[in-house]
Structures are given as C-alpha cells and as structure tokens.
Amino acid sequence: MLSGKDAEKYIDSQCGVKGYRYPFTPYPDGWYAVAWEEDINPKKGLPGKICGKDVVVFKTESGNVNVFDAYCPHLGAHLGYGGVVEGNSIVCPFHNWSFGESGACDGVRCVDKPIKASVKKWRSVVVDGMVMAWYSAGHEEPLWQVDSYWDEGWTKPALTDSCQWVLRVHVQDICENGIDTAHFAAVHGTEDFADKLEVNYHKHKAYWSTTGEHKVENEIVRTESDTVLQGLGLLSLLLKDPAAGISIRTYLHMTPIDDEHVAVRMPVAIESSKSESIDSEMFNAIVHELAQVIEKDFDIWENKQYIERPPYSRIDGPIGKFRDWAKRFYTQE
Ligand code: FES
Ligand SMILES: [Fe+2]
C-alpha cells in the first residue's frame, strides 16, 4: 500500500500521456545544436547527442570544430569520454587509434600504415556561439544554411546553466507554441497580443511579429518582438522594450536527443550599453526573467497530447498553416 507522499508520487508518475505522442517522426530534417562552442575543451572530445545518435565534438589545433559519430570503429570506445585532440585529429582513449578531420583513421599505435577505418563526420557549423549539425533522414547535403542574428554593438551571446533543459516534448510542438498567441495570456500572463497573427513563410523559414503587455514587478511593460524560425531546431527572437530602450536577442535551440526528449538551450545577447557592469547586471536580470517565462510552458508540453484535427477558435488561426509548412521537414514520411 502506498500512502502520503509516496501515493502522491505514484499518482503523479501514472498521470500524463505515456509513450510516443506524435503522428510524425521525432527527427525532422534540420540543423540542430550539439554543443556550445565555449564548452569545448581544446584538448578533449566532448560528448553530445542529436536525433538518437551519440556524437563527439572537438576542436582541432587549427581551430576547426568537428562533429563525428561517437563510437570508435575499432572496438567501440566513445571518443567523447577520454578522446584527446592531437594536432587536427582525435585520438581514441582505448587503443590510441587516431582519426583526422575527414573522419578517416590516420594513425594506429605501433602499426606503420593507417588501417582502413573511419568514423562518420557530420556536417556542422558554428553560428553565434552554437555548434550545430545537419540531420536528415534522407539527404546527405544540407537543404539550407544557418543565418547569424548577432550584430555589432551587442554583447556576445551567452548560455547560462539556468537556460538549459531536457524536456519530454517534440521540437515541432515548441515551435508551434511560438505562434499559438491564444496561450500567451493564459500561460504567460501577456495581455494585448495580436488578435490575428500574420506568419510569413519562406522555404525553411517562418517569420512573425507580436506586441504584448507583461506585468513585471507590478509594472506594465510593453514589448515588441520579431521572431524567425529556421527549420524546427532554431527560433531567434528579438525582443524590444522601447520605453526602457532595452533590446534582447534570444535563441531557442531545440535538439531532439532521443525519441521522446528535446534538449532546449537558450543563449541570450543584449544590445550593449557600452558599460560592462551595466550589461552584466542587465543580462543577469533578463536571463532570470526569460527563464521564468519559458518554464511556465513546460508542464503543458511534457504532459499534453497532440491533437491532429483540433477544433480551432478564431484566434487559433495560424496553427493549421504552420502545421502544413512543417510537413516539409519530414522527407522520409
Ligand atoms: S576502440 Fe578505439 S582504438 Fe580501440
Ligand atoms: Fe509559451
């Protein structure tokens, strides 16, 4: 028999929708974050996860960032746990086989000739501080390139521990949340959202702008925002509080890591005041505030069902079109 806290815990664990909840694969085609560049130790491999695959991220001596499949083709050691960088190669910790930038084995200890073996190299790019890799179920080549949204006069995008989460959700659901203006008031306490949101679509990109009023410490703050989605893995948001003269850039990186979980990372940059101490104070306050706003969504995301044909209300308008656009990322369906 369970009672008290144990009973509560048991009920909690039995509630919510169990198992895979979506009528599409957890891994749509796209560019996904695998590591924050600053987290890479220049001497070591860093383990990562993307679309159900284990990878290793490393930086060569000449400064290139590479993403490889994690497992050494010799006897299967994970290159992210103990793999070291030598020159432009990564060396396996198990028997010291070495793999060059192409992924091909370029050295085996005590053997004169390299052995024919290689690890898969992922297409990768570093944009605004984030290492991203291209995933596609059917295409080798990326279908688009990732645009940078960082500008001169802004602080360098920074990623704090408080802005990283692993959530039981689908990347498409998080993106849909951005255009679901009807939830802004209910979940985030934002009033005066645009009655009819105009979302513009261009190939792999979607754009929209909103205005809103939030209560911050009993004061009404009016904000304007411009959002760009690049595929279903990266949402960039420019948030302005014109009255206070504050502009914030957030990046919401969403990486499917396994069938049910998404790693969410949210680096933030602010328009610089030209004073380092003011910038850092502002940054800390803003990061705290933004994390609180997004965390309000998490319980809903982790426990909801995906309704394929919802009974839309007048203001739910953009959701249907968004779902049609999102189909382009499922090339193997
Ligand atoms: S497992 Fe990597 S060198 Fe043997
Ligand atoms: Fe939300």
Short mmCIF file of C-alpha atoms and ligand atoms in Angstrom, two decimals:
data_model
loop_
_atom_site.label_atom_id
_atom_site.label_comp_id
_atom_site.label_asym_id
_atom_site.label_seq_id
_atom_site.Cartn_x
_atom_site.Cartn_y
_atom_site.Cartn_z
CA MET A 1 0.00 0.00 0.00
CA LEU A 2 1.19 3.49 -0.78
CA SER A 3 0.25 6.43 1.35
CA GLY A 4 1.09 10.08 1.85
CA LYS A 5 3.90 11.43 -0.31
CA ASP A 6 4.54 8.00 -1.88
CA ALA A 7 0.92 7.77 -3.04
CA GLU A 8 1.12 11.29 -4.44
CA LYS A 9 4.32 10.41 -6.26
CA TYR A 10 2.80 7.23 -7.68
CA ILE A 11 -0.28 9.03 -8.99
CA ASP A 12 1.96 11.69 -10.46
CA SER A 13 4.03 9.08 -12.27
CA GLN A 14 0.89 7.44 -13.68
CA CYS A 15 -0.65 10.69 -14.94
CA GLY A 16 0.01 12.35 -18.26
CA VAL A 17 0.23 10.75 -21.68
CA LYS A 18 2.62 7.81 -21.82
CA GLY A 19 4.80 6.82 -24.74
CA TYR A 20 5.36 8.48 -28.09
CA ARG A 21 2.65 11.06 -28.76
CA TYR A 22 3.09 12.38 -32.29
CA PRO A 23 1.90 11.28 -35.73
CA PHE A 24 5.35 12.06 -37.21
CA THR A 25 8.95 11.10 -36.53
CA PRO A 26 10.76 12.74 -33.61
CA TYR A 27 13.57 13.68 -36.02
CA PRO A 28 12.55 16.16 -38.71
CA ASP A 29 15.32 17.27 -41.10
CA GLY A 30 17.27 20.29 -39.94
CA TRP A 31 20.20 21.92 -38.21
CA TYR A 32 20.36 21.17 -34.51
CA ALA A 33 22.55 22.41 -31.68
CA VAL A 34 25.04 19.84 -30.39
CA ALA A 35 27.34 21.91 -28.17
CA TRP A 36 28.06 25.41 -27.00
CA GLU A 37 31.42 26.29 -28.56
CA GLU A 38 32.84 27.71 -25.32
CA ASP A 39 32.21 24.35 -23.61
CA ILE A 40 34.70 22.59 -25.88
CA ASN A 41 37.99 21.88 -24.15
CA PRO A 42 40.65 22.43 -26.85
CA LYS A 43 42.42 19.24 -25.81
CA LYS A 44 39.46 16.88 -25.46
CA GLY A 45 36.44 15.39 -27.17
CA LEU A 46 33.05 16.50 -25.84
CA PRO A 47 30.15 14.03 -25.85
CA GLY A 48 26.88 15.12 -27.46
CA LYS A 49 23.54 13.75 -28.61
CA ILE A 50 21.44 14.52 -31.67
CA CYS A 51 18.47 12.70 -33.20
CA GLY A 52 19.06 9.46 -31.33
CA LYS A 53 22.78 9.39 -32.16
CA ASP A 54 25.77 9.78 -29.88
CA VAL A 55 28.40 12.15 -31.23
CA VAL A 56 31.71 13.64 -30.21
CA VAL A 57 32.52 17.31 -30.75
CA PHE A 58 36.12 18.51 -30.86
CA LYS A 59 38.17 21.48 -31.96
CA THR A 60 41.33 20.90 -33.97
CA GLU A 61 44.54 22.75 -33.25
CA SER A 62 43.86 24.92 -36.29
CA GLY A 63 40.54 25.91 -34.75
CA ASN A 64 38.00 23.90 -36.78
CA VAL A 65 35.10 22.41 -34.90
CA ASN A 66 34.13 18.88 -35.95
CA VAL A 67 31.24 16.62 -35.10
CA PHE A 68 31.82 12.87 -35.51
CA ASP A 69 29.84 9.77 -34.65
CA ALA A 70 30.89 8.95 -31.11
CA TYR A 71 31.98 5.33 -31.38
CA CYS A 72 35.42 4.28 -32.47
CA PRO A 73 35.16 1.75 -35.34
CA HIS A 74 37.92 -0.37 -33.77
CA LEU A 75 36.36 -1.71 -30.57
CA GLY A 76 33.70 0.86 -29.89
CA ALA A 77 35.04 3.28 -27.29
CA HIS A 78 33.17 6.61 -27.04
CA LEU A 79 35.53 9.31 -28.32
CA GLY A 80 33.81 11.90 -26.09
CA TYR A 81 34.95 10.11 -22.94
CA GLY A 82 38.72 10.33 -22.82
CA GLY A 83 39.33 11.09 -26.51
CA VAL A 84 42.13 13.66 -26.87
CA VAL A 85 42.96 16.12 -29.62
CA GLU A 86 46.38 15.79 -31.23
CA GLY A 87 47.02 18.30 -34.00
CA ASN A 88 43.94 18.13 -36.17
CA SER A 89 42.98 14.59 -35.16
CA ILE A 90 41.10 13.00 -32.31
CA VAL A 91 42.74 10.05 -30.61
CA CYS A 92 40.69 7.23 -29.12
CA PRO A 93 41.38 6.57 -25.43
CA PHE A 94 41.07 2.77 -25.77
CA HIS A 95 43.95 1.78 -28.12
CA ASN A 96 45.02 5.22 -29.39
CA TRP A 97 43.80 4.97 -32.97
CA SER A 98 43.69 8.44 -34.40
CA PHE A 99 41.08 9.97 -36.73
CA GLY A 100 41.73 13.03 -38.89
CA GLU A 101 39.34 15.78 -39.88
CA SER A 102 37.72 13.71 -42.64
CA GLY A 103 36.90 11.03 -40.09
CA ALA A 104 39.40 8.58 -41.65
CA CYS A 105 41.83 6.73 -39.43
CA ASP A 106 45.22 8.42 -39.82
CA GLY A 107 47.31 6.54 -37.31
CA VAL A 108 47.38 3.32 -35.34
CA ARG A 109 49.80 2.87 -32.46
CA CYS A 110 52.69 0.52 -33.27
CA VAL A 111 51.40 -0.01 -36.82
CA ASP A 112 53.21 1.73 -39.69
CA LYS A 113 50.34 2.02 -42.10
CA PRO A 114 47.00 3.51 -41.12
CA ILE A 115 44.19 0.97 -41.19
CA LYS A 116 41.18 1.46 -43.44
CA ALA A 117 38.58 2.56 -40.95
CA SER A 118 36.64 5.76 -40.38
CA VAL A 119 34.04 7.47 -38.26
CA LYS A 120 31.13 9.36 -39.80
CA LYS A 121 31.69 13.09 -39.94
CA TRP A 122 28.57 15.23 -39.57
CA ARG A 123 28.05 18.47 -41.49
CA SER A 124 28.49 21.12 -38.85
CA VAL A 125 28.74 24.85 -38.45
CA VAL A 126 29.27 27.31 -35.59
CA VAL A 127 26.76 30.16 -35.61
CA ASP A 128 26.56 32.80 -32.87
CA GLY A 129 28.44 30.57 -30.44
CA MET A 130 26.49 27.35 -31.03
CA VAL A 131 27.86 24.26 -32.76
CA MET A 132 25.08 22.90 -34.95
CA ALA A 133 24.96 19.72 -37.02
CA TRP A 134 22.81 18.84 -40.01
CA TYR A 135 20.48 15.88 -39.59
CA SER A 136 18.44 14.40 -42.37
CA ALA A 137 16.83 11.02 -42.70
CA GLY A 138 17.31 11.04 -46.47
CA HIS A 139 19.69 13.80 -47.60
CA GLU A 140 23.40 13.99 -47.14
CA GLU A 141 23.59 17.64 -48.11
CA PRO A 142 22.02 20.42 -46.03
CA LEU A 143 18.94 21.94 -47.63
CA TRP A 144 19.78 25.38 -46.22
CA GLN A 145 22.47 27.25 -44.29
CA VAL A 146 22.00 28.74 -40.83
CA ASP A 147 21.84 32.55 -40.66
CA SER A 148 23.54 34.51 -37.91
CA TYR A 149 21.48 37.02 -35.95
CA TRP A 150 24.24 38.58 -33.93
CA ASP A 151 25.17 42.21 -34.61
CA GLU A 152 27.97 44.59 -33.73
CA GLY A 153 27.07 46.63 -30.67
CA TRP A 154 25.55 43.63 -28.90
CA THR A 155 27.03 41.53 -26.12
CA LYS A 156 28.33 38.12 -27.21
CA PRO A 157 25.52 35.53 -26.94
CA ALA A 158 25.98 33.72 -23.63
CA LEU A 159 24.49 30.45 -22.41
CA THR A 160 23.95 30.03 -18.67
CA ASP A 161 23.10 26.84 -16.78
CA SER A 162 19.69 28.28 -15.92
CA CYS A 163 18.82 28.39 -19.63
CA GLN A 164 19.30 24.70 -20.49
CA TRP A 165 16.68 22.00 -20.11
CA VAL A 166 15.81 18.50 -21.29
CA LEU A 167 12.09 18.15 -21.86
CA ARG A 168 9.69 15.44 -22.91
CA VAL A 169 8.25 17.15 -25.96
CA HIS A 170 8.60 17.35 -29.77
CA VAL A 171 10.52 20.19 -31.44
CA GLN A 172 7.50 20.94 -33.62
CA ASP A 173 5.32 21.45 -30.54
CA ILE A 174 7.77 24.01 -29.13
CA CYS A 175 7.80 25.90 -32.44
CA GLU A 176 4.01 25.77 -32.66
CA ASN A 177 3.90 27.30 -29.19
CA GLY A 178 5.55 30.44 -30.58
CA ILE A 179 2.68 31.19 -32.97
CA ASP A 180 -0.05 29.97 -30.60
CA THR A 181 -0.87 33.50 -29.45
CA ALA A 182 -4.02 32.32 -27.66
CA HIS A 183 -1.90 30.71 -24.93
CA PHE A 184 0.12 33.85 -24.19
CA ALA A 185 -2.49 35.29 -21.84
CA ALA A 186 -3.41 32.00 -20.14
CA VAL A 187 0.11 30.67 -19.58
CA HIS A 188 2.42 33.68 -19.66
CA GLY A 189 0.12 36.44 -18.41
CA THR A 190 0.72 38.52 -21.53
CA GLU A 191 -2.20 40.75 -22.44
CA ASP A 192 -2.97 42.52 -25.68
CA PHE A 193 -1.42 40.00 -28.04
CA ALA A 194 -2.11 40.50 -31.72
CA ASP A 195 -5.64 39.31 -32.41
CA LYS A 196 -4.65 37.79 -35.73
CA LEU A 197 -1.05 36.79 -36.04
CA GLU A 198 0.45 37.07 -39.52
CA VAL A 199 3.06 34.39 -40.05
CA ASN A 200 5.14 34.63 -43.22
CA TYR A 201 6.73 31.55 -44.66
CA HIS A 202 9.68 31.40 -46.99
CA LYS A 203 11.07 27.94 -47.75
CA HIS A 204 12.58 26.69 -44.47
CA LYS A 205 11.96 29.97 -42.61
CA ALA A 206 8.92 31.36 -40.81
CA TYR A 207 8.67 34.95 -39.52
CA TRP A 208 6.21 36.77 -37.31
CA SER A 209 5.94 39.82 -35.08
CA THR A 210 3.91 40.37 -31.94
CA THR A 211 3.28 43.07 -29.37
CA GLY A 212 2.37 42.40 -25.77
CA GLU A 213 2.00 43.71 -22.25
CA HIS A 214 3.54 41.88 -19.32
CA LYS A 215 3.47 42.64 -15.64
CA VAL A 216 6.99 42.78 -14.24
CA GLU A 217 7.07 43.53 -10.50
CA ASN A 218 3.71 45.34 -10.66
CA GLU A 219 4.72 47.45 -13.61
CA ILE A 220 3.26 47.08 -17.06
CA VAL A 221 5.96 46.51 -19.62
CA ARG A 222 5.09 46.85 -23.29
CA THR A 223 7.18 44.77 -25.63
CA GLU A 224 7.53 44.20 -29.35
CA SER A 225 9.03 41.05 -30.77
CA ASP A 226 10.24 39.73 -34.11
CA THR A 227 10.72 36.01 -34.42
CA VAL A 228 12.41 33.89 -37.08
CA LEU A 229 12.28 30.12 -37.21
CA GLN A 230 14.97 28.35 -39.20
CA GLY A 231 13.63 24.86 -39.63
CA LEU A 232 12.25 23.34 -36.44
CA GLY A 233 15.51 23.48 -34.49
CA LEU A 234 16.23 27.17 -34.04
CA LEU A 235 13.99 30.05 -33.12
CA SER A 236 15.58 33.51 -32.87
CA LEU A 237 13.67 36.21 -31.09
CA LEU A 238 14.35 39.94 -30.99
CA LEU A 239 12.51 41.41 -28.02
CA LYS A 240 12.27 45.16 -27.51
CA ASP A 241 11.02 47.29 -24.65
CA PRO A 242 11.04 50.64 -26.46
CA ALA A 243 10.06 52.68 -23.36
CA ALA A 244 13.08 51.41 -21.42
CA GLY A 245 15.32 51.36 -24.51
CA ILE A 246 16.13 47.67 -23.99
CA SER A 247 16.67 45.17 -26.80
CA ILE A 248 17.24 41.48 -26.19
CA ARG A 249 18.11 38.64 -28.55
CA THR A 250 17.30 35.11 -27.50
CA TYR A 251 17.99 31.95 -29.42
CA LEU A 252 15.90 28.93 -28.67
CA HIS A 253 17.84 25.90 -29.82
CA MET A 254 15.76 22.74 -29.82
CA THR A 255 17.56 19.43 -30.40
CA PRO A 256 15.73 16.11 -30.45
CA ILE A 257 18.06 13.84 -28.49
CA ASP A 258 16.05 10.64 -28.35
CA ASP A 259 12.55 9.54 -29.37
CA GLU A 260 10.88 11.44 -26.57
CA HIS A 261 13.21 14.18 -25.38
CA VAL A 262 14.41 17.53 -26.62
CA ALA A 263 17.42 19.44 -25.30
CA VAL A 264 16.49 23.11 -25.13
CA ARG A 265 19.26 25.70 -24.90
CA MET A 266 18.58 29.42 -24.77
CA PRO A 267 21.60 31.71 -25.29
CA VAL A 268 20.91 35.41 -24.78
CA ALA A 269 22.53 38.61 -26.03
CA ILE A 270 21.60 42.21 -25.23
CA GLU A 271 22.18 45.46 -27.01
CA SER A 272 25.20 46.83 -25.24
CA SER A 273 25.03 49.93 -23.06
CA LYS A 274 28.82 50.26 -23.58
CA SER A 275 29.33 49.68 -19.85
CA GLU A 276 30.38 46.16 -18.96
CA SER A 277 28.97 46.26 -15.44
CA ILE A 278 25.58 47.60 -16.55
CA ASP A 279 25.47 44.99 -19.32
CA SER A 280 26.23 42.16 -16.95
CA GLU A 281 23.66 43.31 -14.38
CA MET A 282 21.04 43.65 -17.12
CA PHE A 283 21.97 40.30 -18.62
CA ASN A 284 21.52 38.50 -15.30
CA ALA A 285 18.14 40.12 -14.64
CA ILE A 286 16.91 39.40 -18.16
CA VAL A 287 18.07 35.79 -18.22
CA HIS A 288 16.29 35.15 -14.93
CA GLU A 289 13.09 36.73 -16.25
CA LEU A 290 13.20 34.89 -19.61
CA ALA A 291 13.81 31.51 -17.97
CA GLN A 292 10.78 32.07 -15.75
CA VAL A 293 8.61 32.92 -18.76
CA ILE A 294 9.54 29.84 -20.78
CA GLU A 295 9.40 27.46 -17.79
CA LYS A 296 5.68 28.21 -17.49
CA ASP A 297 5.15 26.16 -20.66
CA PHE A 298 6.99 23.04 -19.55
CA ASP A 299 4.28 21.17 -17.62
CA ILE A 300 1.89 21.62 -20.52
CA TRP A 301 4.40 20.49 -23.15
CA GLU A 302 5.51 17.43 -21.21
CA ASN A 303 2.03 16.14 -20.50
CA LYS A 304 -0.13 17.16 -23.46
CA GLN A 305 -1.49 15.04 -26.29
CA TYR A 306 -1.03 16.04 -29.91
CA ILE A 307 -4.48 16.72 -31.37
CA GLU A 308 -4.27 16.25 -35.13
CA ARG A 309 -7.53 17.95 -36.06
CA PRO A 310 -8.27 20.45 -33.32
CA PRO A 311 -11.48 22.48 -33.18
CA TYR A 312 -9.77 25.83 -33.85
CA SER A 313 -11.12 29.04 -32.34
CA ARG A 314 -11.00 32.29 -34.32
CA ILE A 315 -7.65 33.28 -32.80
CA ASP A 316 -6.02 29.89 -33.28
CA GLY A 317 -5.76 30.76 -36.97
CA PRO A 318 -2.03 30.33 -37.70
CA ILE A 319 -1.71 26.79 -36.29
CA GLY A 320 -3.18 24.95 -39.28
CA LYS A 321 -0.95 26.77 -41.76
CA PHE A 322 2.08 26.28 -39.54
CA ARG A 323 1.49 22.53 -39.49
CA ASP A 324 1.23 22.46 -43.29
CA TRP A 325 4.55 24.32 -43.58
CA ALA A 326 6.20 22.00 -41.03
CA LYS A 327 5.47 18.95 -43.20
CA ARG A 328 8.39 19.93 -45.46
CA PHE A 329 10.85 18.80 -42.78
CA TYR A 330 9.66 15.19 -42.81
CA THR A 331 11.23 13.98 -46.02
CA GLN A 332 11.09 10.29 -45.18
CA GLU A 333 7.47 10.12 -44.06
S1 FES B 1 38.38 1.22 -29.53
FE1 FES B 1 39.22 2.97 -30.31
S2 FES B 1 41.26 2.45 -30.68
FE2 FES B 1 40.37 0.65 -29.99
FE FE B 2 4.67 29.53 -24.37
#
